[in-house]
Structures are given as C-alpha cells and as structure tokens.
C-alpha cells in the first residue's frame, strides 16, 4: 500500500470561512466505551426521527444515504459534501466534544455559504450517537448506499477485539441498513485491524470485496485515504494506510 | 430463582438450585420420592473440561448454582436446562436420561429448541445468540469464531449478536424466523438459521423488551415500559399497543417479565406477569384492554402456562395454580424438600433500566458555554487553560479530561 504525503490533501480550501471552531477547544481522548449507557437522544424508530433538525429544509424529500461511522473531526463529510450535493450524509460520532466540533464546523460552513446565497454543506450533518447500538433506530432497511469506517479504534488487546466496529454481528446490521449494491469503505493504518476487517467482510455471506480494478477506479477512495485528520496524520508520520471496499450483495433466496 | 416447565396439562418439572423435580400432577408438585429428582450439579461435575474451560469454571465457582432458563422440545420429548455454572443439560422428559451435558462460554439468558428439535438456541448476557446440537455431541470441536469475531474453543454455531443483553427469543410457527428481544428496546427478526439476514426490527418500546409471544404472523411483546405491543413481524409494523399495565392505585409502572397467549371461551387472550407484583393482568387480545387483575398470594419467581386458562407460578412460599377463567388461585401441594429450597431461592435474573448519568450532555454544554465566555473575555490562555489571578495557568482548566465524569 502507498504511503501518502500531505501533498495529496484533497480537503476543500476553507480559508475564507469565518468563525470555524478551533480543534484545541474540543480535544478528547480517542476512546469511548460503546457499552455504557451514554446520554444519547435517539429516536424510537426511523419514522420518529426529525431530520430537519440536522439538515433544515434540505431534509425535505431527501433521505440520508451516506453514513460515516465514527466520523471523528468530520474531514470526509466536508470533503464529500460538494461532490454529492443531492445526497444527505451523516457522521456519527460517540465522543461528545468531537461530535460537537463537527456540528460547530458545519454550522460555520453553512453560515458562510448562506452569506454567499448558496446551500453548500446543507447536505452534511453530524450526530452524537452510538452506531453499534442504534443504527436501526435511525435508518430503515436498505436505506443507505454507502457506509464509511475510517481509521476506527483498533482495540489492540485480544480481549477488546469484540469492541471493534467490524464484527460478524455488526455486519448483519450494516447489511440491513445498506441496499444491495451499496458499498462499505474501510481504512486503517493498523495492518492487524485491516486484516481483521477484510477477514470478516470476506467471510460474511452478504459482502464481497471489489476487484483491484474497481477499487482503483472508485471516485471516493482518494477522499477516504486523504481527507480525514487521521489519514493526514498517518501520512505525516509516514505510516501505511490500508483501504478496502466491499459491496453489499443481495439477500440469498430464502 | 426457580423455574416451572409444564410437559402437558398434568405434569411438569420444577427447577430450584441444583435440583430438578418431576411433578406428576398439577395439584401435587413433586413427590418426596427421590426417583423424580434430577441432580444437575452432579451431572455437570462429571463432564470433563479442557484448560480454557477449567479457568472459566474456576472463575465462576462463587456463583450460586441454579437453573436460569429451560425449554421443552417441540415434540415434548426432551428438556433443556441452562445453568448459572454455564452448562446446558438436555435430558429425556419421561425418565430423566441425560442426552447431553456441555459447557457454554457465557451466562445464558434464554434457551429454545429449534422446530426440528435438532438444536437448542441459546442467548446470553453479552448479547450472543448461538445454537448447539441438542441430541448428539459434535464429532469434533474445533476452534471457531464467535459472532464478535473472537476465537473460542467452545462448541456451537454463532447465529447473531447484539451490543445489548438478549432477554427473550421466539421462533415463528414455521421455524424460519427468529425474534430476539434486547435491553436496548429492540426486537430483531432474523431468518433462521441464516440469521445474518435481518428481516426487520420491531421498534416502539421505550424500555427493555423482556418477553414475546407469537401467534401466526403476529408477535406480542412487553417489558420495562409495561405496554403490550402487537407487531406484524414480517414487516416490523406496529399494529396495536396497550396502555401500560398497572394497578389503578399504583404510581409508576413495574416491568412485565412474562406474557402468554391463551384461549378463553374460544377467544385469544394474554396473561401478563410482573416478577415484582402480586398481580396477573388478563388482557383481551381483541383490543389489548385489561379485563381482569387477579391478585396473587406471593410474588412470582417464574410463571408458566399449562393449558387453556390454567397457569402456575412458583414463589418462595409455594407453587400456585391459577385459573384465569374463574380467577381462582390455589396453593399446590408441594413436597417438603422443594419447599425448603424455595424459601431462599434467588431473585429472577435482574434487568436494569438504563443509567445515563454518565457523559451528561447538559453538563458538557454548560461547561462549554462558560469556557467560551471566558475565552471571549480573555480570561483564558491561547491553549484554553484558565488563568489564575497571577496569570499562571490553572491545571484544572478545561482540557481533555473535561468530559470524564465531573459531578
């Protein structure tokens, strides 16, 4: 795999935007216990979710299609936003301060866009939630077309492997939310975690890996590799990055 | 805790601590005849273990030995009991011949035979659903992966997993769908045995879901919010729901732990038991309205449906037989040995309501507001640390640790 440099920065230039939040006020440790009963307001079911609270009027007539699970500081969302203006994208992040940073950042971007009579960044939003527990509360069956798992917590210890974001149990839920043909993107700078994610996605009957050719031609992959804070950091520190893309297969005949 | 397992309208088993008692008749629970008693501890102690299992056994030595859940095979020939010592015993109902006794890796919560009686499906506190051969031992137990991806040396076939405790399992009448109820208010309906295909979620409960009952293509459920909800489990659609089941004078609700469907005067009804109240709620299936509240003499540890309107509950004082038609409650004649064991039987498995004091969002936003006001006024350094009067940085300022619990 390639070791990228920051010259491959694909992030949009936001230097003209006023009032962007400063990361130093939102720093938080990299881990959260997904088993705790966090103070999260999740809807009872997808029909009870008021998406206008996140996207304003832009949510009318549109449904969330892309989900970035554990979106961190939101680099991917903000980079992809101008590319897919008609698609609603949601970042889910369990850490309160980090999700709050992304929310504040998107607010600043939207404010800037509105001042210029545009609707840029109204298709992206961030939500503090626990994707390991509550995905079906937000999304209907087969609603999503893309799910991203970028630089997830590696949970190095053997005892904590069960907390990893890709497990056979959770893949069944991702397959429920994804439409057949939908894509799962994974990337990490930890080779062992990459092997784990590829192993379980390969073994799952509802996912298959894209061919090398297909992965190479994927339009979004460069953003997966280079748009996030973690991706930039890995490149700065000269660490390899291991991306992979999987397709959600149709359910087998019953 | 103690468990009741009816075999037919007359006989059944009672499990308490390490013993299972065979009861020939409804009105006479367990003879004092030792022939009718099965000693589950003795059976499991005879099962050999490997090194990993030995360690697991040792770590659980202090646990009270008891049966946590049990099931009768669909052809009513075999009984499966899951134990707190993390064993499963399958025995022949008629003569208590042990068919299988084997170890599992975690604390079981529900056990159920699949429709061909080939497997038992077992859920556990960690949210795993696994199936095991019921009638014969696997030819070879190889290292396998759990549904969480971890390696294990225990036998079994992983089916499904949630991030939350599984509290009840139910199969569709054709045995091709498996419903799993969990502590996170969800009912998940998967194909069986291809549980990796989740067909639906039935979402609507606002607290844990602890009990389900299936009738044709409808599923009834209840739990921590004490409402009964009726679902089309093929679509996940909520069809109807009741008001919370509670007594008029009662403040708040108590969780419903067990619901049963039964026929009364040719009409379908539901009986709902709380393991915290001396009351049975009888609910009309037609409109989900409560038509009777039958007072009990004691709080049930477990409830079972025998036939028609006949139920039994097991409590610390005795076993009781209840007729939901005449609303009569009768004490069942119970042998002295069982009565003695029941006196200090443990509580049914506790289910906890959520405790969300951790990571309080309101506190965070209050701290954030204060912090940004201070930054605006210049009371903080560039790094966001609070300045003391002498201008030195205050180590207790808003920093990374701010979101850890500060009460």
mmCIF file of N, CA, C and O in Angstrom, chain B residues 291-374:
data_model
loop_
_atom_site.group_PDB
_atom_site.id
_atom_site.type_symbol
_atom_site.label_atom_id
_atom_site.label_comp_id
_atom_site.label_asym_id
_atom_site.label_seq_id
_atom_site.Cartn_x
_atom_site.Cartn_y
_atom_site.Cartn_z
ATOM 1 N N UNK B 291 -58.818 -6.941 31.085
ATOM 2 C CA UNK B 291 -60.159 -7.317 31.508
ATOM 3 C C UNK B 291 -60.182 -7.856 32.925
ATOM 4 O O UNK B 291 -61.227 -7.941 33.547
ATOM 5 N N UNK B 292 -59.022 -8.223 33.476
ATOM 6 C CA UNK B 292 -59.006 -8.699 34.860
ATOM 7 C C UNK B 292 -57.627 -8.497 35.467
ATOM 8 O O UNK B 292 -56.613 -8.543 34.771
ATOM 9 N N UNK B 293 -57.615 -8.225 36.761
ATOM 10 C CA UNK B 293 -56.368 -8.195 37.533
ATOM 11 C C UNK B 293 -56.538 -9.223 38.625
ATOM 12 O O UNK B 293 -57.357 -9.054 39.530
ATOM 13 N N UNK B 294 -55.830 -10.315 38.517
ATOM 14 C CA UNK B 294 -56.009 -11.394 39.508
ATOM 15 C C UNK B 294 -54.949 -11.253 40.590
ATOM 16 O O UNK B 294 -53.751 -11.290 40.304
ATOM 17 N N UNK B 295 -55.377 -11.047 41.846
ATOM 18 C CA UNK B 295 -54.385 -10.909 42.912
ATOM 19 C C UNK B 295 -53.768 -12.249 43.283
ATOM 20 O O UNK B 295 -54.435 -13.283 43.268
ATOM 21 N N UNK B 296 -52.488 -12.249 43.583
ATOM 22 C CA UNK B 296 -51.762 -13.465 43.959
ATOM 23 C C UNK B 296 -51.379 -13.397 45.428
ATOM 24 O O UNK B 296 -51.374 -12.327 46.035
ATOM 25 N N UNK B 297 -51.040 -14.561 45.994
ATOM 26 C CA UNK B 297 -50.622 -14.592 47.396
ATOM 27 C C UNK B 297 -49.142 -14.253 47.573
ATOM 28 O O UNK B 297 -48.686 -13.956 48.663
ATOM 29 N N UNK B 298 -48.397 -14.347 46.483
ATOM 30 C CA UNK B 298 -46.954 -14.123 46.609
ATOM 31 C C UNK B 298 -46.424 -13.594 45.265
ATOM 32 O O UNK B 298 -47.102 -13.689 44.249
ATOM 33 N N UNK B 299 -45.226 -13.037 45.275
ATOM 34 C CA UNK B 299 -44.629 -12.509 44.052
ATOM 35 C C UNK B 299 -44.037 -13.671 43.252
ATOM 36 O O UNK B 299 -43.262 -14.455 43.791
ATOM 37 N N UNK B 300 -44.376 -13.791 41.988
ATOM 38 C CA UNK B 300 -43.840 -14.918 41.207
ATOM 39 C C UNK B 300 -42.330 -14.817 40.982
ATOM 40 O O UNK B 300 -41.805 -13.726 40.745
ATOM 41 N N UNK B 301 -41.650 -15.954 41.085
ATOM 42 C CA UNK B 301 -40.261 -16.034 40.630
ATOM 43 C C UNK B 301 -40.243 -16.440 39.155
ATOM 44 O O UNK B 301 -39.344 -16.110 38.417
ATOM 45 N N UNK B 302 -41.292 -17.183 38.778
ATOM 46 C CA UNK B 302 -41.404 -17.636 37.397
ATOM 47 C C UNK B 302 -42.855 -18.038 37.177
ATOM 48 O O UNK B 302 -43.535 -18.461 38.112
ATOM 49 N N UNK B 303 -43.315 -17.899 35.928
ATOM 50 C CA UNK B 303 -44.687 -18.259 35.617
ATOM 51 C C UNK B 303 -44.686 -19.187 34.415
ATOM 52 O O UNK B 303 -43.805 -19.105 33.567
ATOM 53 N N UNK B 304 -45.668 -20.081 34.356
ATOM 54 C CA UNK B 304 -45.758 -20.998 33.229
ATOM 55 C C UNK B 304 -47.208 -21.213 32.863
ATOM 56 O O UNK B 304 -48.104 -21.155 33.710
ATOM 57 N N UNK B 305 -47.425 -21.484 31.570
ATOM 58 C CA UNK B 305 -48.772 -21.730 31.058
ATOM 59 C C UNK B 305 -48.949 -23.226 30.897
ATOM 60 O O UNK B 305 -48.132 -23.889 30.289
ATOM 61 N N UNK B 306 -50.020 -23.781 31.477
ATOM 62 C CA UNK B 306 -50.267 -25.208 31.328
ATOM 63 C C UNK B 306 -51.202 -25.461 30.151
ATOM 64 O O UNK B 306 -50.770 -25.788 29.068
ATOM 65 N N UNK B 307 -52.470 -25.205 30.330
ATOM 66 C CA UNK B 307 -53.386 -25.447 29.223
ATOM 67 C C UNK B 307 -54.589 -24.547 29.394
ATOM 68 O O UNK B 307 -55.007 -24.286 30.521
ATOM 69 N N UNK B 308 -55.167 -24.074 28.291
ATOM 70 C CA UNK B 308 -56.338 -23.215 28.387
ATOM 71 C C UNK B 308 -56.050 -22.065 29.333
ATOM 72 O O UNK B 308 -55.011 -21.422 29.232
ATOM 73 N N UNK B 309 -56.939 -21.817 30.275
ATOM 74 C CA UNK B 309 -56.736 -20.680 31.174
ATOM 75 C C UNK B 309 -55.905 -21.024 32.417
ATOM 76 O O UNK B 309 -55.860 -20.238 33.357
ATOM 77 N N UNK B 310 -55.272 -22.186 32.430
ATOM 78 C CA UNK B 310 -54.555 -22.636 33.628
ATOM 79 C C UNK B 310 -53.067 -22.237 33.581
ATOM 80 O O UNK B 310 -52.340 -22.593 32.669
ATOM 81 N N UNK B 311 -52.660 -21.503 34.597
ATOM 82 C CA UNK B 311 -51.264 -21.096 34.743
ATOM 83 C C UNK B 311 -50.753 -21.548 36.095
ATOM 84 O O UNK B 311 -51.536 -21.843 36.998
ATOM 85 N N UNK B 312 -49.448 -21.601 36.230
ATOM 86 C CA UNK B 312 -48.882 -21.793 37.559
ATOM 87 C C UNK B 312 -47.785 -20.755 37.745
ATOM 88 O O UNK B 312 -47.115 -20.367 36.794
ATOM 89 N N UNK B 313 -47.639 -20.349 39.001
ATOM 90 C CA UNK B 313 -46.476 -19.527 39.326
ATOM 91 C C UNK B 313 -45.701 -20.238 40.419
ATOM 92 O O UNK B 313 -46.260 -20.990 41.228
ATOM 93 N N UNK B 314 -44.411 -20.013 40.418
ATOM 94 C CA UNK B 314 -43.595 -20.523 41.516
ATOM 95 C C UNK B 314 -43.110 -19.315 42.307
ATOM 96 O O UNK B 314 -42.717 -18.295 41.742
ATOM 97 N N UNK B 315 -43.244 -19.406 43.640
ATOM 98 C CA UNK B 315 -42.861 -18.293 44.511
ATOM 99 C C UNK B 315 -42.084 -18.879 45.687
ATOM 100 O O UNK B 315 -41.948 -20.091 45.809
ATOM 101 N N UNK B 316 -41.597 -18.006 46.546
ATOM 102 C CA UNK B 316 -40.791 -18.525 47.663
ATOM 103 C C UNK B 316 -41.647 -19.316 48.657
ATOM 104 O O UNK B 316 -41.162 -20.186 49.350
ATOM 105 N N UNK B 317 -42.942 -18.991 48.723
ATOM 106 C CA UNK B 317 -43.782 -19.668 49.720
ATOM 107 C C UNK B 317 -44.326 -20.995 49.214
ATOM 108 O O UNK B 317 -44.574 -21.900 50.000
ATOM 109 N N UNK B 318 -44.522 -21.115 47.902
ATOM 110 C CA UNK B 318 -45.081 -22.349 47.364
ATOM 111 C C UNK B 318 -45.227 -22.226 45.852
ATOM 112 O O UNK B 318 -44.776 -21.252 45.254
ATOM 113 N N UNK B 319 -45.900 -23.232 45.288
ATOM 114 C CA UNK B 319 -46.307 -23.141 43.882
ATOM 115 C C UNK B 319 -47.812 -22.900 43.891
ATOM 116 O O UNK B 319 -48.526 -23.451 44.729
ATOM 117 N N UNK B 320 -48.291 -22.063 42.998
ATOM 118 C CA UNK B 320 -49.715 -21.750 42.950
ATOM 119 C C UNK B 320 -50.261 -22.055 41.569
ATOM 120 O O UNK B 320 -49.574 -21.863 40.561
ATOM 121 N N UNK B 321 -51.507 -22.505 41.557
ATOM 122 C CA UNK B 321 -52.192 -22.807 40.318
ATOM 123 C C UNK B 321 -53.274 -21.760 40.147
ATOM 124 O O UNK B 321 -54.048 -21.489 41.059
ATOM 125 N N UNK B 322 -53.316 -21.148 38.977
ATOM 126 C CA UNK B 322 -54.251 -20.047 38.751
ATOM 127 C C UNK B 322 -55.135 -20.378 37.565
ATOM 128 O O UNK B 322 -54.627 -20.825 36.532
ATOM 129 N N UNK B 323 -56.425 -20.161 37.727
ATOM 130 C CA UNK B 323 -57.315 -20.289 36.596
ATOM 131 C C UNK B 323 -57.761 -18.885 36.196
ATOM 132 O O UNK B 323 -58.387 -18.174 36.993
ATOM 133 N N UNK B 324 -57.427 -18.465 34.993
ATOM 134 C CA UNK B 324 -57.759 -17.103 34.550
ATOM 135 C C UNK B 324 -59.238 -16.975 34.189
ATOM 136 O O UNK B 324 -59.723 -15.876 33.949
ATOM 137 N N UNK B 325 -59.954 -18.090 34.123
ATOM 138 C CA UNK B 325 -61.378 -18.022 33.836
ATOM 139 C C UNK B 325 -62.159 -17.788 35.133
ATOM 140 O O UNK B 325 -62.933 -16.848 35.242
ATOM 141 N N UNK B 326 -61.909 -18.627 36.132
ATOM 142 C CA UNK B 326 -62.630 -18.475 37.409
ATOM 143 C C UNK B 326 -61.890 -17.504 38.338
ATOM 144 O O UNK B 326 -62.414 -17.113 39.365
ATOM 145 N N UNK B 327 -60.678 -17.144 37.982
ATOM 146 C CA UNK B 327 -59.805 -16.263 38.775
ATOM 147 C C UNK B 327 -59.443 -16.873 40.124
ATOM 148 O O UNK B 327 -59.204 -16.161 41.104
ATOM 149 N N UNK B 328 -59.433 -18.187 40.173
ATOM 150 C CA UNK B 328 -59.086 -18.846 41.441
ATOM 151 C C UNK B 328 -57.578 -19.011 41.538
ATOM 152 O O UNK B 328 -56.891 -19.182 40.531
ATOM 153 N N UNK B 329 -57.060 -18.921 42.736
ATOM 154 C CA UNK B 329 -55.639 -19.139 43.000
ATOM 155 C C UNK B 329 -55.534 -20.204 44.087
ATOM 156 O O UNK B 329 -56.066 -20.018 45.177
ATOM 157 N N UNK B 330 -54.924 -21.326 43.764
ATOM 158 C CA UNK B 330 -54.827 -22.422 44.742
ATOM 159 C C UNK B 330 -53.374 -22.755 44.994
ATOM 160 O O UNK B 330 -52.560 -22.800 44.075
ATOM 161 N N UNK B 331 -53.075 -23.050 46.250
ATOM 162 C CA UNK B 331 -51.735 -23.494 46.590
ATOM 163 C C UNK B 331 -51.588 -24.940 46.129
ATOM 164 O O UNK B 331 -52.489 -25.753 46.327
ATOM 165 N N UNK B 332 -50.473 -25.246 45.507
ATOM 166 C CA UNK B 332 -50.223 -26.615 45.052
ATOM 167 C C UNK B 332 -49.522 -27.376 46.165
ATOM 168 O O UNK B 332 -48.607 -26.852 46.808
ATOM 169 N N UNK B 333 -49.967 -28.587 46.390
ATOM 170 C CA UNK B 333 -49.330 -29.421 47.417
ATOM 171 C C UNK B 333 -47.892 -29.714 46.986
ATOM 172 O O UNK B 333 -47.665 -30.262 45.914
ATOM 173 N N UNK B 334 -46.953 -29.295 47.772
ATOM 174 C CA UNK B 334 -45.554 -29.333 47.350
ATOM 175 C C UNK B 334 -44.714 -30.089 48.365
ATOM 176 O O UNK B 334 -44.924 -29.934 49.566
ATOM 177 N N UNK B 335 -43.782 -30.896 47.904
ATOM 178 C CA UNK B 335 -43.001 -31.715 48.839
ATOM 179 C C UNK B 335 -42.102 -30.843 49.704
ATOM 180 O O UNK B 335 -41.694 -29.742 49.312
ATOM 181 N N UNK B 336 -41.792 -31.356 50.886
ATOM 182 C CA UNK B 336 -41.063 -30.589 51.900
ATOM 183 C C UNK B 336 -39.690 -30.175 51.403
ATOM 184 O O UNK B 336 -39.234 -29.054 51.645
ATOM 185 N N UNK B 337 -39.026 -31.047 50.654
ATOM 186 C CA UNK B 337 -37.673 -30.750 50.179
ATOM 187 C C UNK B 337 -37.672 -29.534 49.249
ATOM 188 O O UNK B 337 -36.831 -28.638 49.374
ATOM 189 N N UNK B 338 -38.650 -29.503 48.360
ATOM 190 C CA UNK B 338 -38.740 -28.381 47.419
ATOM 191 C C UNK B 338 -39.109 -27.091 48.155
ATOM 192 O O UNK B 338 -38.527 -26.032 47.913
ATOM 193 N N UNK B 339 -40.063 -27.199 49.098
ATOM 194 C CA UNK B 339 -40.464 -26.009 49.869
ATOM 195 C C UNK B 339 -39.270 -25.410 50.598
ATOM 196 O O UNK B 339 -39.104 -24.191 50.649
ATOM 197 N N UNK B 340 -38.441 -26.267 51.132
ATOM 198 C CA UNK B 340 -37.261 -25.835 51.873
ATOM 199 C C UNK B 340 -36.302 -25.079 50.930
ATOM 200 O O UNK B 340 -35.767 -24.028 51.274
ATOM 201 N N UNK B 341 -36.106 -25.629 49.742
ATOM 202 C CA UNK B 341 -35.210 -24.992 48.765
ATOM 203 C C UNK B 341 -35.762 -23.647 48.295
ATOM 204 O O UNK B 341 -35.022 -22.683 48.092
ATOM 205 N N UNK B 342 -37.087 -23.597 48.124
ATOM 206 C CA UNK B 342 -37.717 -22.386 47.596
ATOM 207 C C UNK B 342 -37.572 -21.197 48.536
ATOM 208 O O UNK B 342 -37.491 -20.055 48.092
ATOM 209 N N UNK B 343 -37.538 -21.501 49.857
ATOM 210 C CA UNK B 343 -37.531 -20.432 50.867
ATOM 211 C C UNK B 343 -36.472 -19.377 50.600
ATOM 212 O O UNK B 343 -36.710 -18.189 50.768
ATOM 213 N N UNK B 344 -35.277 -19.826 50.209
ATOM 214 C CA UNK B 344 -34.240 -18.817 49.952
ATOM 215 C C UNK B 344 -33.795 -18.830 48.487
ATOM 216 O O UNK B 344 -32.630 -18.621 48.170
ATOM 217 N N UNK B 345 -34.751 -19.091 47.605
ATOM 218 C CA UNK B 345 -34.438 -19.036 46.169
ATOM 219 C C UNK B 345 -34.038 -17.610 45.792
ATOM 220 O O UNK B 345 -34.559 -16.646 46.345
ATOM 221 N N UNK B 346 -33.097 -17.515 44.850
ATOM 222 C CA UNK B 346 -32.622 -16.190 44.430
ATOM 223 C C UNK B 346 -33.691 -15.482 43.603
ATOM 224 O O UNK B 346 -34.614 -16.104 43.094
ATOM 225 N N UNK B 347 -33.514 -14.180 43.454
ATOM 226 C CA UNK B 347 -34.404 -13.370 42.611
ATOM 227 C C UNK B 347 -34.286 -13.835 41.157
ATOM 228 O O UNK B 347 -33.245 -14.323 40.748
ATOM 229 N N UNK B 348 -35.335 -13.608 40.353
ATOM 230 C CA UNK B 348 -35.182 -13.832 38.911
ATOM 231 C C UNK B 348 -34.070 -12.923 38.381
ATOM 232 O O UNK B 348 -33.735 -11.923 39.012
ATOM 233 N N UNK B 349 -33.527 -13.293 37.232
ATOM 234 C CA UNK B 349 -32.422 -12.528 36.676
ATOM 235 C C UNK B 349 -32.748 -11.037 36.631
ATOM 236 O O UNK B 349 -33.764 -10.636 36.090
ATOM 237 N N UNK B 350 -31.898 -10.220 37.235
ATOM 238 C CA UNK B 350 -32.218 -8.787 37.242
ATOM 239 C C UNK B 350 -32.044 -8.164 35.863
ATOM 240 O O UNK B 350 -31.142 -8.538 35.116
ATOM 241 N N UNK B 351 -32.924 -7.258 35.517
ATOM 242 C CA UNK B 351 -32.759 -6.465 34.299
ATOM 243 C C UNK B 351 -32.723 -5.025 34.759
ATOM 244 O O UNK B 351 -33.583 -4.591 35.514
ATOM 245 N N UNK B 352 -31.735 -4.299 34.324
ATOM 246 C CA UNK B 352 -31.619 -2.947 34.836
ATOM 247 C C UNK B 352 -32.142 -1.951 33.821
ATOM 248 O O UNK B 352 -31.903 -2.078 32.631
ATOM 249 N N UNK B 353 -32.856 -0.983 34.323
ATOM 250 C CA UNK B 353 -33.193 0.164 33.496
ATOM 251 C C UNK B 353 -31.905 0.908 33.215
ATOM 252 O O UNK B 353 -30.912 0.750 33.925
ATOM 253 N N UNK B 354 -31.927 1.743 32.213
ATOM 254 C CA UNK B 354 -30.697 2.424 31.832
ATOM 255 C C UNK B 354 -30.308 3.495 32.835
ATOM 256 O O UNK B 354 -31.149 4.152 33.416
ATOM 257 N N UNK B 355 -29.002 3.630 32.986
ATOM 258 C CA UNK B 355 -28.469 4.653 33.863
ATOM 259 C C UNK B 355 -27.638 5.578 33.000
ATOM 260 O O UNK B 355 -26.546 5.243 32.570
ATOM 261 N N UNK B 356 -28.187 6.743 32.706
ATOM 262 C CA UNK B 356 -27.497 7.627 31.774
ATOM 263 C C UNK B 356 -26.864 8.836 32.470
ATOM 264 O O UNK B 356 -26.690 9.876 31.866
ATOM 265 N N UNK B 357 -26.487 8.667 33.728
ATOM 266 C CA UNK B 357 -25.844 9.766 34.432
ATOM 267 C C UNK B 357 -24.474 10.061 33.815
ATOM 268 O O UNK B 357 -23.962 11.171 33.888
ATOM 269 N N UNK B 358 -23.901 9.044 33.144
ATOM 270 C CA UNK B 358 -22.564 9.156 32.584
ATOM 271 C C UNK B 358 -22.569 10.027 31.335
ATOM 272 O O UNK B 358 -23.486 9.967 30.524
ATOM 273 N N UNK B 359 -21.569 10.853 31.173
ATOM 274 C CA UNK B 359 -21.407 11.658 29.963
ATOM 275 C C UNK B 359 -22.578 12.599 29.709
ATOM 276 O O UNK B 359 -23.105 12.679 28.618
ATOM 277 N N UNK B 360 -22.993 13.272 30.742
ATOM 278 C CA UNK B 360 -24.179 14.101 30.633
ATOM 279 C C UNK B 360 -23.997 15.257 29.650
ATOM 280 O O UNK B 360 -23.100 16.081 29.780
ATOM 281 N N UNK B 361 -24.865 15.295 28.653
ATOM 282 C CA UNK B 361 -24.744 16.294 27.591
ATOM 283 C C UNK B 361 -24.988 17.703 28.120
ATOM 284 O O UNK B 361 -24.297 18.646 27.744
ATOM 285 N N UNK B 362 -25.967 17.809 29.011
ATOM 286 C CA UNK B 362 -26.305 19.134 29.547
ATOM 287 C C UNK B 362 -25.099 19.762 30.253
ATOM 288 O O UNK B 362 -24.784 20.932 30.058
ATOM 289 N N UNK B 363 -24.436 18.934 31.085
ATOM 290 C CA UNK B 363 -23.257 19.426 31.807
ATOM 291 C C UNK B 363 -22.186 19.890 30.831
ATOM 292 O O UNK B 363 -21.544 20.909 31.031
ATOM 293 N N UNK B 364 -22.016 19.110 29.759
ATOM 294 C CA UNK B 364 -20.979 19.456 28.788
ATOM 295 C C UNK B 364 -21.260 20.824 28.179
ATOM 296 O O UNK B 364 -20.380 21.672 28.088
ATOM 297 N N UNK B 365 -22.514 21.037 27.767
ATOM 298 C CA UNK B 365 -22.813 22.286 27.089
ATOM 299 C C UNK B 365 -22.745 23.473 28.050
ATOM 300 O O UNK B 365 -22.387 24.583 27.652
ATOM 301 N N UNK B 366 -23.034 23.244 29.315
ATOM 302 C CA UNK B 366 -22.899 24.289 30.320
ATOM 303 C C UNK B 366 -21.415 24.667 30.471
ATOM 304 O O UNK B 366 -21.047 25.839 30.464
ATOM 305 N N UNK B 367 -20.559 23.635 30.578
ATOM 306 C CA UNK B 367 -19.114 23.888 30.709
ATOM 307 C C UNK B 367 -18.575 24.598 29.480
ATOM 308 O O UNK B 367 -17.748 25.499 29.564
ATOM 309 N N UNK B 368 -19.078 24.190 28.322
ATOM 310 C CA UNK B 368 -18.605 24.787 27.068
ATOM 311 C C UNK B 368 -18.958 26.278 27.014
ATOM 312 O O UNK B 368 -18.140 27.110 26.644
ATOM 313 N N UNK B 369 -20.193 26.578 27.437
ATOM 314 C CA UNK B 369 -20.654 27.966 27.400
ATOM 315 C C UNK B 369 -19.753 28.834 28.278
ATOM 316 O O UNK B 369 -19.252 29.872 27.852
ATOM 317 N N UNK B 370 -19.524 28.343 29.514
ATOM 318 C CA UNK B 370 -18.679 29.088 30.448
ATOM 319 C C UNK B 370 -17.292 29.293 29.863
ATOM 320 O O UNK B 370 -16.723 30.391 29.920
ATOM 321 N N UNK B 371 -16.765 28.216 29.279
ATOM 322 C CA UNK B 371 -15.408 28.271 28.744
ATOM 323 C C UNK B 371 -15.293 29.307 27.623
ATOM 324 O O UNK B 371 -14.374 30.117 27.613
ATOM 325 N N UNK B 372 -16.269 29.271 26.703
ATOM 326 C CA UNK B 372 -16.180 30.204 25.576
ATOM 327 C C UNK B 372 -16.416 31.645 26.010
ATOM 328 O O UNK B 372 -15.853 32.559 25.428
ATOM 329 N N UNK B 373 -17.214 31.823 27.059
ATOM 330 C CA UNK B 373 -17.381 33.190 27.588
ATOM 331 C C UNK B 373 -16.054 33.691 28.144
ATOM 332 O O UNK B 373 -15.660 34.841 27.929
ATOM 333 N N UNK B 374 -15.355 32.781 28.873
ATOM 334 C CA UNK B 374 -14.071 33.174 29.449
ATOM 335 C C UNK B 374 -13.051 33.482 28.361
ATOM 336 O O UNK B 374 -12.254 34.421 28.485
#
